[in-house]
C-alpha atoms as a printed R data frame, in Angstrom:
    type eleno elety resid chain resno       x       y       z
1   ATOM     1    CA   MET     A     1  29.041  -5.071 -40.353
2   ATOM     2    CA   ARG     A     2  30.687  -1.876 -39.138
3   ATOM     3    CA   SER     A     3  29.366   1.316 -37.550
4   ATOM     4    CA   ASP     A     4  30.757   4.067 -35.351
5   ATOM     5    CA   VAL     A     5  28.660   3.028 -32.321
6   ATOM     6    CA   THR     A     6  26.623  -0.070 -31.453
7   ATOM     7    CA   ILE     A     7  23.748   0.207 -28.986
8   ATOM     8    CA   ILE     A     8  22.294  -2.891 -27.330
9   ATOM     9    CA   GLY     A     9  18.649  -2.240 -26.440
10  ATOM    10    CA   SER     A    10  16.020  -0.091 -28.158
11  ATOM    11    CA   GLY     A    11  14.184   1.272 -25.141
12  ATOM    12    CA   PRO     A    12  13.807   5.046 -24.760
13  ATOM    13    CA   ALA     A    13  17.360   5.531 -23.470
14  ATOM    14    CA   GLY     A    14  18.860   3.469 -26.294
15  ATOM    15    CA   LEU     A    15  16.868   5.140 -29.066
16  ATOM    16    CA   ALA     A    16  17.421   8.634 -27.631
17  ATOM    17    CA   THR     A    17  21.165   7.919 -27.622
18  ATOM    18    CA   ALA     A    18  21.032   6.700 -31.219
19  ATOM    19    CA   LEU     A    19  19.270   9.905 -32.301
20  ATOM    20    CA   SER     A    20  21.706  12.144 -30.382
21  ATOM    21    CA   LEU     A    21  24.746  10.433 -31.888
22  ATOM    22    CA   GLU     A    22  23.326  10.325 -35.414
23  ATOM    23    CA   SER     A    23  22.677  14.059 -35.173
24  ATOM    24    CA   ALA     A    24  26.389  14.447 -34.335
25  ATOM    25    CA   GLY     A    25  27.299  12.702 -37.586
26  ATOM    26    CA   LEU     A    26  27.946   9.170 -36.300
27  ATOM    27    CA   SER     A    27  26.628   5.938 -37.759
28  ATOM    28    CA   VAL     A    28  24.730   3.851 -35.201
29  ATOM    29    CA   THR     A    29  23.544   0.231 -35.152
30  ATOM    30    CA   VAL     A    30  20.849  -0.663 -32.615
31  ATOM    31    CA   LEU     A    31  20.397  -4.324 -31.660
32  ATOM    32    CA   GLU     A    32  17.111  -5.347 -30.030
33  ATOM    33    CA   ARG     A    33  15.837  -8.746 -28.887
34  ATOM    34    CA   ALA     A    34  12.144  -7.861 -29.351
35  ATOM    35    CA   PRO     A    35  10.563  -8.277 -32.800
36  ATOM    36    CA   GLN     A    36  10.108  -5.355 -35.193
37  ATOM    37    CA   ALA     A    37   6.329  -5.261 -34.687
38  ATOM    38    CA   ALA     A    38   6.784  -4.663 -30.945
39  ATOM    39    CA   LEU     A    39   9.021  -1.673 -31.690
40  ATOM    40    CA   ALA     A    40   6.745  -0.164 -34.335
41  ATOM    41    CA   GLU     A    41   3.606  -0.451 -32.192
42  ATOM    42    CA   PRO     A    42   4.609  -0.959 -28.547
43  ATOM    43    CA   ALA     A    43   1.814  -2.165 -26.295
44  ATOM    44    CA   PHE     A    44   0.479  -0.158 -23.348
45  ATOM    45    CA   ASP     A    45   2.504  -1.220 -20.301
46  ATOM    46    CA   GLY     A    46   0.748   0.814 -17.599
47  ATOM    47    CA   ARG     A    47   3.625   3.195 -16.989
48  ATOM    48    CA   GLU     A    48   3.042   6.956 -17.148
49  ATOM    49    CA   ILE     A    49   6.302   8.894 -17.280
50  ATOM    50    CA   ALA     A    50   6.577  12.248 -15.487
51  ATOM    51    CA   LEU     A    51   8.858  14.134 -17.862
52  ATOM    52    CA   THR     A    52  10.843  17.135 -16.646
53  ATOM    53    CA   HIS     A    53  11.298  20.179 -18.852
54  ATOM    54    CA   HIS     A    54  14.841  18.992 -19.595
55  ATOM    55    CA   SER     A    55  13.528  15.634 -20.793
56  ATOM    56    CA   VAL     A    56  10.954  17.354 -22.998
57  ATOM    57    CA   SER     A    57  13.806  19.398 -24.506
58  ATOM    58    CA   VAL     A    58  15.790  16.213 -25.189
59  ATOM    59    CA   LEU     A    59  12.802  14.608 -26.908
60  ATOM    60    CA   ARG     A    60  12.057  17.802 -28.839
61  ATOM    61    CA   ASN     A    61  15.657  18.120 -30.047
62  ATOM    62    CA   ALA     A    62  15.601  14.463 -31.062
63  ATOM    63    CA   GLY     A    63  12.503  15.038 -33.193
64  ATOM    64    CA   ALA     A    64  10.367  12.678 -31.113
65  ATOM    65    CA   TRP     A    65   8.258  15.160 -29.132
66  ATOM    66    CA   ALA     A    66   6.347  16.323 -32.214
67  ATOM    67    CA   ARG     A    67   5.388  12.697 -32.893
68  ATOM    68    CA   ILE     A    68   3.520  12.307 -29.584
69  ATOM    69    CA   PRO     A    69  -0.203  13.100 -30.000
70  ATOM    70    CA   PRO     A    70  -1.166  16.198 -27.935
71  ATOM    71    CA   VAL     A    71  -3.997  14.222 -26.312
72  ATOM    72    CA   GLY     A    72  -1.323  11.931 -24.859
73  ATOM    73    CA   ILE     A    73   0.499  14.779 -23.085
74  ATOM    74    CA   SER     A    74  -0.990  15.669 -19.697
75  ATOM    75    CA   PRO     A    75   0.407  18.711 -17.829
76  ATOM    76    CA   LEU     A    76   1.259  18.185 -14.161
77  ATOM    77    CA   ARG     A    77   0.253  21.424 -12.422
78  ATOM    78    CA   GLU     A    78   0.605  20.387  -8.780
79  ATOM    79    CA   ALA     A    79   2.028  17.494  -6.764
80  ATOM    80    CA   ARG     A    80   0.766  16.510  -3.318
81  ATOM    81    CA   VAL     A    81   2.503  14.211  -0.852
82  ATOM    82    CA   GLU     A    82   0.437  12.825   2.022
83  ATOM    83    CA   THR     A    83   0.943  10.261   4.753
84  ATOM    84    CA   GLY     A    84  -1.797   8.484   6.657
85  ATOM    85    CA   ARG     A    85  -5.335   9.832   6.540
86  ATOM    86    CA   HIS     A    86  -6.371  13.429   7.293
87  ATOM    87    CA   ASN     A    87  -2.790  14.647   7.658
88  ATOM    88    CA   HIS     A    88  -1.164  17.879   6.498
89  ATOM    89    CA   PRO     A    89  -0.009  17.482   2.858
90  ATOM    90    CA   LEU     A    90   3.252  18.646   1.330
91  ATOM    91    CA   THR     A    91   2.446  20.452  -1.926
92  ATOM    92    CA   PHE     A    92   4.483  21.625  -4.902
93  ATOM    93    CA   ASP     A    93   3.109  23.854  -7.656
94  ATOM    94    CA   THR     A    94   4.169  26.209 -10.448
95  ATOM    95    CA   ASN     A    95   3.456  29.492  -8.633
96  ATOM    96    CA   GLY     A    96   6.253  31.919  -9.375
97  ATOM    97    CA   GLN     A    97   8.102  29.459 -11.596
98  ATOM    98    CA   GLY     A    98   7.214  30.984 -14.951
99  ATOM    99    CA   VAL     A    99   6.061  27.664 -16.430
100 ATOM   100    CA   GLU     A   100   2.614  26.213 -17.039
101 ATOM   101    CA   ALA     A   101   3.405  22.828 -15.483
102 ATOM   102    CA   LEU     A   102   5.849  21.098 -13.158
103 ATOM   103    CA   GLY     A   103   6.254  18.504 -15.890
104 ATOM   104    CA   TYR     A   104   4.273  16.412 -18.346
105 ATOM   105    CA   LEU     A   105   2.845  12.911 -18.021
106 ATOM   106    CA   VAL     A   106   3.148  10.739 -21.135
107 ATOM   107    CA   SER     A   107   2.600   6.998 -21.474
108 ATOM   108    CA   ASN     A   108   5.823   5.044 -21.819
109 ATOM   109    CA   HIS     A   109   4.619   3.221 -24.947
110 ATOM   110    CA   MET     A   110   3.919   6.553 -26.697
111 ATOM   111    CA   ILE     A   111   7.454   7.768 -25.974
112 ATOM   112    CA   ARG     A   112   8.915   4.511 -27.272
113 ATOM   113    CA   GLN     A   113   6.872   4.671 -30.472
114 ATOM   114    CA   ALA     A   114   7.766   8.329 -31.105
115 ATOM   115    CA   LEU     A   115  11.484   7.650 -30.692
116 ATOM   116    CA   TYR     A   116  11.318   4.575 -32.926
117 ATOM   117    CA   GLU     A   117   9.418   6.413 -35.675
118 ATOM   118    CA   GLU     A   118  11.974   9.229 -35.656
119 ATOM   119    CA   ALA     A   119  14.910   6.797 -35.639
120 ATOM   120    CA   MET     A   120  13.503   5.015 -38.698
121 ATOM   121    CA   THR     A   121  13.751   8.269 -40.678
122 ATOM   122    CA   ARG     A   122  17.471   8.733 -39.945
123 ATOM   123    CA   PRO     A   123  19.882   7.441 -42.601
124 ATOM   124    CA   GLY     A   124  22.667   6.986 -40.059
125 ATOM   125    CA   ILE     A   125  20.686   4.608 -37.818
126 ATOM   126    CA   VAL     A   126  20.189   0.892 -38.504
127 ATOM   127    CA   ILE     A   127  17.812  -0.990 -36.194
128 ATOM   128    CA   ARG     A   128  18.103  -4.777 -36.176
129 ATOM   129    CA   ALA     A   129  15.145  -6.269 -34.298
130 ATOM   130    CA   GLY     A   130  14.611  -9.841 -33.164
131 ATOM   131    CA   VAL     A   131  18.340 -10.165 -32.509
132 ATOM   132    CA   ALA     A   132  19.894 -11.737 -29.409
133 ATOM   133    CA   THR     A   133  23.262 -10.308 -28.385
134 ATOM   134    CA   ARG     A   134  25.726 -12.871 -27.064
135 ATOM   135    CA   ARG     A   135  28.616 -10.724 -25.797
136 ATOM   136    CA   VAL     A   136  30.958  -7.799 -26.489
137 ATOM   137    CA   ARG     A   137  34.519  -8.667 -27.521
138 ATOM   138    CA   ASP     A   138  37.366  -6.201 -26.949
139 ATOM   139    CA   GLU     A   139  39.477  -5.775 -30.106
140 ATOM   140    CA   GLY     A   140  41.790  -3.069 -28.735
141 ATOM   141    CA   GLU     A   141  41.007  -0.105 -30.977
142 ATOM   142    CA   SER     A   142  37.450  -1.352 -31.522
143 ATOM   143    CA   VAL     A   143  34.856  -3.726 -30.073
144 ATOM   144    CA   THR     A   144  32.791  -6.407 -31.778
145 ATOM   145    CA   VAL     A   145  29.284  -7.155 -30.589
146 ATOM   146    CA   LEU     A   146  28.560 -10.821 -31.263
147 ATOM   147    CA   ALA     A   147  24.922 -11.094 -32.275
148 ATOM   148    CA   GLU     A   148  22.540 -13.347 -34.138
149 ATOM   149    CA   GLY     A   149  22.431 -12.637 -37.851
150 ATOM   150    CA   GLY     A   150  25.871 -11.026 -37.958
151 ATOM   151    CA   ASP     A   151  28.398  -9.378 -35.666
152 ATOM   152    CA   VAL     A   152  28.898  -5.589 -35.507
153 ATOM   153    CA   THR     A   153  32.298  -3.913 -35.099
154 ATOM   154    CA   SER     A   154  32.482  -0.335 -33.843
155 ATOM   155    CA   ARG     A   155  34.587   2.092 -31.810
156 ATOM   156    CA   LEU     A   156  32.106   2.047 -28.897
157 ATOM   157    CA   ALA     A   157  29.414  -0.321 -27.595
158 ATOM   158    CA   ILE     A   158  26.628   0.950 -25.339
159 ATOM   159    CA   ALA     A   159  24.377  -1.268 -23.211
160 ATOM   160    CA   ALA     A   160  20.831   0.044 -22.764
161 ATOM   161    CA   ASP     A   161  19.157  -3.281 -22.015
162 ATOM   162    CA   GLY     A   162  17.492  -2.529 -18.673
163 ATOM   163    CA   ARG     A   163  18.247  -2.667 -14.978
164 ATOM   164    CA   PHE     A   164  18.914  -6.415 -15.051
165 ATOM   165    CA   SER     A   165  21.272  -6.020 -18.007
166 ATOM   166    CA   GLU     A   166  22.756  -9.288 -19.218
167 ATOM   167    CA   ILE     A   167  25.409  -7.421 -21.199
168 ATOM   168    CA   ARG     A   168  26.477  -5.567 -18.044
169 ATOM   169    CA   ARG     A   169  26.966  -8.914 -16.303
170 ATOM   170    CA   LEU     A   170  28.891 -10.409 -19.237
171 ATOM   171    CA   GLN     A   171  31.216  -7.387 -19.174
172 ATOM   172    CA   GLY     A   172  32.054  -8.190 -15.561
173 ATOM   173    CA   ILE     A   173  30.333  -5.133 -14.114
174 ATOM   174    CA   GLY     A   174  28.449  -5.793 -10.890
175 ATOM   175    CA   ALA     A   175  25.686  -3.689  -9.384
176 ATOM   176    CA   ILE     A   176  24.128  -2.720  -6.082
177 ATOM   177    CA   VAL     A   177  20.621  -4.235  -6.055
178 ATOM   178    CA   HIS     A   178  18.210  -2.939  -3.410
179 ATOM   179    CA   ASP     A   179  15.153  -5.189  -3.157
180 ATOM   180    CA   PHE     A   180  12.280  -3.409  -1.415
181 ATOM   181    CA   HIS     A   181  10.259  -6.663  -1.173
182 ATOM   182    CA   ARG     A   182   7.276  -4.879  -2.634
183 ATOM   183    CA   THR     A   183   5.514  -5.078  -5.976
184 ATOM   184    CA   MET     A   184   3.886  -2.292  -7.941
185 ATOM   185    CA   LEU     A   185   0.587  -2.607  -9.814
186 ATOM   186    CA   VAL     A   186  -0.102   0.015 -12.480
187 ATOM   187    CA   CYS     A   187  -3.236   0.612 -14.510
188 ATOM   188    CA   ARG     A   188  -5.519   3.401 -15.665
189 ATOM   189    CA   MET     A   189  -8.718   4.256 -13.759
190 ATOM   190    CA   ALA     A   190 -11.538   6.530 -14.982
191 ATOM   191    CA   HIS     A   191 -13.262   8.543 -12.235
192 ATOM   192    CA   GLU     A   192 -16.231  10.890 -11.816
193 ATOM   193    CA   SER     A   193 -14.471  13.712  -9.924
194 ATOM   194    CA   PRO     A   194 -11.926  15.893 -11.781
195 ATOM   195    CA   HIS     A   195  -8.251  15.586 -10.862
196 ATOM   196    CA   HIS     A   196  -7.413  19.201 -11.868
197 ATOM   197    CA   HIS     A   197  -4.035  17.869 -13.107
198 ATOM   198    CA   VAL     A   198  -2.856  17.281  -9.532
199 ATOM   199    CA   ALA     A   199  -0.664  14.241  -8.818
200 ATOM   200    CA   LEU     A   200  -0.984  12.513  -5.472
201 ATOM   201    CA   GLN     A   201   1.653  10.405  -3.712
202 ATOM   202    CA   TRP     A   202   0.011   8.904  -0.634
203 ATOM   203    CA   PHE     A   203   1.882   6.871   1.978
204 ATOM   204    CA   ASP     A   204  -0.906   5.138   3.845
205 ATOM   205    CA   ASP     A   205  -0.491   2.465   6.500
206 ATOM   206    CA   GLY     A   206   0.285  -0.798   4.719
207 ATOM   207    CA   GLN     A   207   0.279   0.639   1.186
208 ATOM   208    CA   THR     A   208   1.642   3.354  -1.058
209 ATOM   209    CA   VAL     A   209  -0.693   4.907  -3.621
210 ATOM   210    CA   ALA     A   210   0.048   7.287  -6.475
211 ATOM   211    CA   LEU     A   211  -2.651   8.822  -8.660
212 ATOM   212    CA   LEU     A   212  -1.176  10.495 -11.739
213 ATOM   213    CA   PRO     A   213  -3.527  12.742 -13.768
214 ATOM   214    CA   VAL     A   214  -3.960  11.880 -17.438
215 ATOM   215    CA   ASN     A   215  -6.278  13.404 -20.015
216 ATOM   216    CA   GLY     A   216  -9.810  12.110 -20.504
217 ATOM   217    CA   GLY     A   217 -11.120  12.123 -16.920
218 ATOM   218    CA   ALA     A   218  -8.756   9.395 -15.737
219 ATOM   219    CA   SER     A   219  -5.711   8.805 -13.584
220 ATOM   220    CA   SER     A   220  -2.908   6.306 -13.660
221 ATOM   221    CA   LEU     A   221  -3.018   4.241 -10.476
222 ATOM   222    CA   VAL     A   222   0.302   3.093  -9.005
223 ATOM   223    CA   LEU     A   223  -0.293   0.820  -6.022
224 ATOM   224    CA   THR     A   224   2.563  -0.693  -4.000
225 ATOM   225    CA   LEU     A   225   1.949  -3.690  -1.737
226 ATOM   226    CA   PRO     A   226   3.562  -7.016  -0.793
227 ATOM   227    CA   PRO     A   227   3.768  -9.337  -3.836
228 ATOM   228    CA   GLU     A   228   1.005 -11.735  -2.767
229 ATOM   229    CA   GLN     A   229  -1.499  -8.905  -2.310
230 ATOM   230    CA   ILE     A   230  -0.634  -7.430  -5.706
231 ATOM   231    CA   GLU     A   231  -1.106 -10.795  -7.379
232 ATOM   232    CA   ALA     A   232  -4.588 -11.102  -5.870
233 ATOM   233    CA   LEU     A   233  -5.478  -7.652  -7.243
234 ATOM   234    CA   ARG     A   234  -4.020  -8.426 -10.657
235 ATOM   235    CA   THR     A   235  -6.343 -11.392 -11.144
236 ATOM   236    CA   MET     A   236  -9.368  -9.983  -9.291
237 ATOM   237    CA   GLU     A   237 -12.702  -9.724 -11.120
238 ATOM   238    CA   ARG     A   238 -13.138  -6.221 -12.557
239 ATOM   239    CA   GLU     A   239 -16.099  -4.990 -10.448
240 ATOM   240    CA   GLN     A   240 -14.527  -6.268  -7.257
241 ATOM   241    CA   PHE     A   241 -11.254  -4.612  -8.271
242 ATOM   242    CA   ASN     A   242 -13.009  -1.259  -8.789
243 ATOM   243    CA   GLU     A   243 -14.591  -1.448  -5.338
244 ATOM   244    CA   ASN     A   244 -11.294  -2.453  -3.739
245 ATOM   245    CA   ILE     A   245  -9.438   0.495  -5.291
246 ATOM   246    CA   MET     A   246 -12.135   3.021  -4.344
247 ATOM   247    CA   ALA     A   247 -11.878   1.861  -0.736
248 ATOM   248    CA   ARG     A   248  -8.077   2.055  -0.819
249 ATOM   249    CA   VAL     A   249  -8.075   5.660  -2.058
250 ATOM   250    CA   GLY     A   250 -10.827   6.732   0.325
251 ATOM   251    CA   ASN     A   251 -13.288   7.472  -2.497
252 ATOM   252    CA   ARG     A   252 -11.506  10.793  -3.036
253 ATOM   253    CA   LEU     A   253 -12.195  10.755  -6.796
254 ATOM   254    CA   GLY     A   254 -15.711   9.373  -6.610
255 ATOM   255    CA   ALA     A   255 -16.744   6.306  -8.560
256 ATOM   256    CA   MET     A   256 -13.778   4.666 -10.302
257 ATOM   257    CA   ARG     A   257 -13.552   1.989 -12.976
258 ATOM   258    CA   LEU     A   258 -10.699   0.135 -14.588
259 ATOM   259    CA   VAL     A   259 -10.194   1.191 -18.221
260 ATOM   260    CA   SER     A   260  -6.903  -0.547 -19.091
261 ATOM   261    CA   THR     A   261  -4.964  -3.726 -18.633
262 ATOM   262    CA   ARG     A   262  -3.206  -4.285 -15.305
263 ATOM   263    CA   HIS     A   263   0.595  -4.553 -15.133
264 ATOM   264    CA   VAL     A   264   2.876  -5.658 -12.306
265 ATOM   265    CA   TYR     A   265   6.520  -4.731 -11.629
266 ATOM   266    CA   PRO     A   266   8.798  -5.800  -8.742
267 ATOM   267    CA   LEU     A   267  10.398  -2.903  -6.863
268 ATOM   268    CA   ARG     A   268  14.172  -3.187  -7.082
269 ATOM   269    CA   ALA     A   269  16.667  -0.342  -7.392
270 ATOM   270    CA   VAL     A   270  19.959  -0.934  -9.210
271 ATOM   271    CA   TYR     A   271  23.215   1.040  -9.329
272 ATOM   272    CA   ALA     A   272  26.093  -0.292 -11.432
273 ATOM   273    CA   HIS     A   273  29.507  -0.503  -9.768
274 ATOM   274    CA   ARG     A   274  30.985   1.072 -12.899
275 ATOM   275    CA   PHE     A   275  29.384   2.874 -15.836
276 ATOM   276    CA   THR     A   276  32.138   2.054 -18.312
277 ATOM   277    CA   ALA     A   277  34.701  -0.505 -19.417
278 ATOM   278    CA   ARG     A   278  37.126  -0.411 -22.337
279 ATOM   279    CA   ARG     A   279  35.134   1.015 -25.281
280 ATOM   280    CA   PHE     A   280  31.912   0.196 -23.465
281 ATOM   281    CA   ALA     A   281  29.327   2.297 -21.585
282 ATOM   282    CA   LEU     A   282  26.090   1.778 -19.660
283 ATOM   283    CA   ILE     A   283  23.116   4.103 -19.965
284 ATOM   284    CA   GLY     A   284  19.520   4.197 -18.767
285 ATOM   285    CA   ASP     A   285  18.431   1.599 -16.230
286 ATOM   286    CA   ALA     A   286  21.465  -0.538 -17.081
287 ATOM   287    CA   ALA     A   287  23.499   2.142 -15.287
288 ATOM   288    CA   VAL     A   288  20.993   3.393 -12.700
289 ATOM   289    CA   GLY     A   289  17.565   1.870 -12.067
290 ATOM   290    CA   MET     A   290  15.746   4.120  -9.603
291 ATOM   291    CA   HIS     A   291  12.884   3.477  -7.202
292 ATOM   292    CA   PRO     A   292   9.933   5.333  -8.811
293 ATOM   293    CA   ILE     A   293   9.090   7.290  -5.646
294 ATOM   294    CA   THR     A   294  10.720  10.498  -6.942
295 ATOM   295    CA   ALA     A   295   9.753   9.873 -10.608
296 ATOM   296    CA   HIS     A   296  13.315  10.599 -11.764
297 ATOM   297    CA   GLY     A   297  14.481   7.256 -13.166
298 ATOM   298    CA   PHE     A   298  13.398   7.872 -16.757
299 ATOM   299    CA   ASN     A   299  14.609  11.476 -16.643
300 ATOM   300    CA   LEU     A   300  18.022  10.393 -15.365
301 ATOM   301    CA   GLY     A   301  18.233   7.968 -18.279
302 ATOM   302    CA   LEU     A   302  17.658  10.768 -20.785
303 ATOM   303    CA   LYS     A   303  20.066  13.016 -18.900
304 ATOM   304    CA   GLY     A   304  22.721  10.278 -18.909
305 ATOM   305    CA   GLN     A   305  22.554   9.793 -22.661
306 ATOM   306    CA   ASP     A   306  22.688  13.565 -23.108
307 ATOM   307    CA   VAL     A   307  25.903  13.704 -21.077
308 ATOM   308    CA   LEU     A   308  27.375  10.778 -23.022
309 ATOM   309    CA   ALA     A   309  26.504  12.454 -26.331
310 ATOM   310    CA   GLN     A   310  28.196  15.666 -25.167
311 ATOM   311    CA   GLU     A   311  31.386  13.819 -24.237
312 ATOM   312    CA   ILE     A   312  31.403  11.805 -27.469
313 ATOM   313    CA   ALA     A   313  31.039  15.024 -29.488
314 ATOM   314    CA   ALA     A   314  33.981  16.507 -27.566
315 ATOM   315    CA   GLY     A   315  36.006  13.356 -28.172
316 ATOM   316    CA   MET     A   316  35.272  13.450 -31.886
317 ATOM   317    CA   ALA     A   317  36.452  17.059 -31.996
318 ATOM   318    CA   ARG     A   318  39.685  16.156 -30.173
319 ATOM   319    CA   ASP     A   319  40.808  13.008 -31.951
320 ATOM   320    CA   GLY     A   320  37.881  11.519 -33.882
321 ATOM   321    CA   ASP     A   321  37.414   8.676 -31.392
322 ATOM   322    CA   PRO     A   322  33.913   8.290 -29.851
323 ATOM   323    CA   GLY     A   323  35.020   5.520 -27.499
324 ATOM   324    CA   SER     A   324  38.320   6.828 -26.146
325 ATOM   325    CA   ALA     A   325  39.280   6.409 -22.501
326 ATOM   326    CA   ALA     A   326  38.991  10.171 -21.987
327 ATOM   327    CA   VAL     A   327  35.403  10.246 -23.317
328 ATOM   328    CA   LEU     A   328  34.303   7.396 -21.078
329 ATOM   329    CA   ARG     A   329  36.125   8.702 -18.009
330 ATOM   330    CA   ARG     A   330  34.463  12.112 -18.256
331 ATOM   331    CA   PHE     A   331  31.034  10.601 -18.902
332 ATOM   332    CA   SER     A   332  31.351   8.272 -15.916
333 ATOM   333    CA   MET     A   333  32.465  11.057 -13.580
334 ATOM   334    CA   ARG     A   334  29.679  13.426 -14.618
335 ATOM   335    CA   HIS     A   335  26.924  10.810 -14.524
336 ATOM   336    CA   ARG     A   336  28.025   9.519 -11.127
337 ATOM   337    CA   LEU     A   337  28.024  13.037  -9.656
338 ATOM   338    CA   THR     A   338  24.455  13.488 -10.883
339 ATOM   339    CA   THR     A   339  23.056  10.097  -9.936
340 ATOM   340    CA   ALA     A   340  24.813   8.877  -6.772
341 ATOM   341    CA   PRO     A   341  23.354  11.448  -4.316
342 ATOM   342    CA   LEU     A   342  19.871  11.135  -5.814
343 ATOM   343    CA   PHE     A   343  20.013   7.328  -5.760
344 ATOM   344    CA   ALA     A   344  21.000   7.294  -2.070
345 ATOM   345    CA   ALA     A   345  18.414   9.922  -1.134
346 ATOM   346    CA   THR     A   346  15.647   8.152  -3.050
347 ATOM   347    CA   ASN     A   347  16.340   4.831  -1.357
348 ATOM   348    CA   GLY     A   348  16.349   6.566   2.038
349 ATOM   349    CA   ILE     A   349  13.021   8.262   1.302
350 ATOM   350    CA   ALA     A   350  11.545   4.993   0.054
351 ATOM   351    CA   THR     A   351  12.601   3.213   3.231
352 ATOM   352    CA   LEU     A   352  11.223   5.946   5.497
353 ATOM   353    CA   TYR     A   353   7.915   6.252   3.686
354 ATOM   354    CA   THR     A   354   7.144   2.582   3.154
355 ATOM   355    CA   ARG     A   355   7.860   1.251   6.647
356 ATOM   356    CA   ASP     A   356   4.804   1.056   8.922
357 ATOM   357    CA   GLU     A   357   6.410   0.826  12.370
358 ATOM   358    CA   SER     A   358   5.390   3.629  14.740
359 ATOM   359    CA   PRO     A   359   8.696   5.597  14.636
360 ATOM   360    CA   PHE     A   360   8.576   5.738  10.819
361 ATOM   361    CA   ARG     A   361   4.936   6.858  10.782
362 ATOM   362    CA   TYR     A   362   5.695   9.621  13.280
363 ATOM   363    CA   LEU     A   363   8.805  10.801  11.418
364 ATOM   364    CA   ARG     A   364   7.099  11.073   8.066
365 ATOM   365    CA   ARG     A   365   4.063  12.897   9.431
366 ATOM   366    CA   ALA     A   366   6.247  15.370  11.303
367 ATOM   367    CA   GLY     A   367   8.584  15.623   8.327
368 ATOM   368    CA   LEU     A   368   5.864  16.516   5.839
369 ATOM   369    CA   ARG     A   369   4.431  19.233   8.053
370 ATOM   370    CA   ALA     A   370   7.874  20.747   8.673
371 ATOM   371    CA   ALA     A   371   8.887  20.515   5.001
372 ATOM   372    CA   ASP     A   372   5.710  22.231   3.820
373 ATOM   373    CA   SER     A   373   6.535  25.250   5.982
374 ATOM   374    CA   LEU     A   374  10.092  25.630   4.650
375 ATOM   375    CA   ALA     A   375   9.946  27.821   1.555
376 ATOM   376    CA   PRO     A   376  13.621  27.296   0.512
377 ATOM   377    CA   PHE     A   377  13.207  23.515   0.703
378 ATOM   378    CA   LYS     A   378  10.015  23.579  -1.341
379 ATOM   379    CA   ALA     A   379  11.611  25.866  -3.923
380 ATOM   380    CA   ALA     A   380  14.613  23.545  -4.259
381 ATOM   381    CA   VAL     A   381  12.433  20.440  -4.718
382 ATOM   382    CA   THR     A   382  10.182  22.278  -7.180
383 ATOM   383    CA   ASN     A   383  13.209  23.284  -9.253
384 ATOM   384    CA   MET     A   384  14.395  19.674  -9.238
385 ATOM   385    CA   LEU     A   385  10.964  18.484 -10.391
386 ATOM   386    CA   ILE     A   386  10.834  21.057 -13.197
387 ATOM   387    CA   ASP     A   387  14.516  20.688 -14.171
388 ATOM   388    CA   ARG     A   388  15.196  23.201 -16.912
389 ATOM   389    CA   GLY     A   389  18.722  21.782 -17.393
390 ATOM   390    CA   LYS     A   390  20.456  22.491 -20.707
391 ATOM   391    CA   THR     A   391  20.714  19.828 -23.386
392 ATOM   392    CA   ALA     A   392  23.596  19.116 -25.688
């Protein structure tokens, strides 16, 4: 089988890339290990994605945004960052920004389904599900992806198979892996007090809590603790779990009850040593897997594929080659300039705000109070959260 581009992995980054490239006139084959049914109707996985305005534009241009039910799109009107109890918060809002929301919260499984449904309508995209990819073989002017059910030869192969990418490893590309020795539990909690579409990131002693506002009088709970404590919460009886969570959040939203399944994810950040090899590129978490503290991992994945699509379009205009060395060099340079500073800063923030020793507690309390009084700093962070960046 032949196509212009082969993409390994049908997560949001992989499918968004397929749609961008198909719109540019390329034929795309997507290989995915999961079965077709899991792609057509992805299960709720607990993750609520804070989409920037740029990411919404990418999804809208791809045709996926219109496929997300409006009830599943929750505007984020304000973000609060707190540390300890009864301390001065750092707040970000839309005042003076000319937009109705900082961003929009949408469940990960809804984004996946919308992208898949749109991809299935495109004649230039072939999705092969239930297929294990063995490796990528360099053929000089092309590459062949060796896969179950038939190999695929193309001018470019793209790995979008997650932060622990097996294809990345097989291509000889290493990665920085930062293990925070913490685990994250995510679920949805209904509550009696309104959230007013305000997101809370709370660095309390011994735990980190995020409450992300979703429609229907509920919030997505993101709780970070040592792995053994998370495991106890994951298996805890429902009523006891509700009481435990209300105590942890200081009853700030009144009575709370679990209304979803509980999901657990280890906290590890990943940054690939290289984003490209000969006729091969990494996108999404396979390139950069962020700590979720700044909520930019998913958005960086969409931004990365947007940059790659731009460079491929330029390469096609120059010499008709989507996988040329010039295309990959320019993509790698641009994506590294965007991601490297943010990756380093995010890991530094995560370290500062999750350590409980006295110097760290003092620094973050003093830091939040000082930051909240600095208008230029708040404006810069607000603009980063909104991100009106142009799409291809």
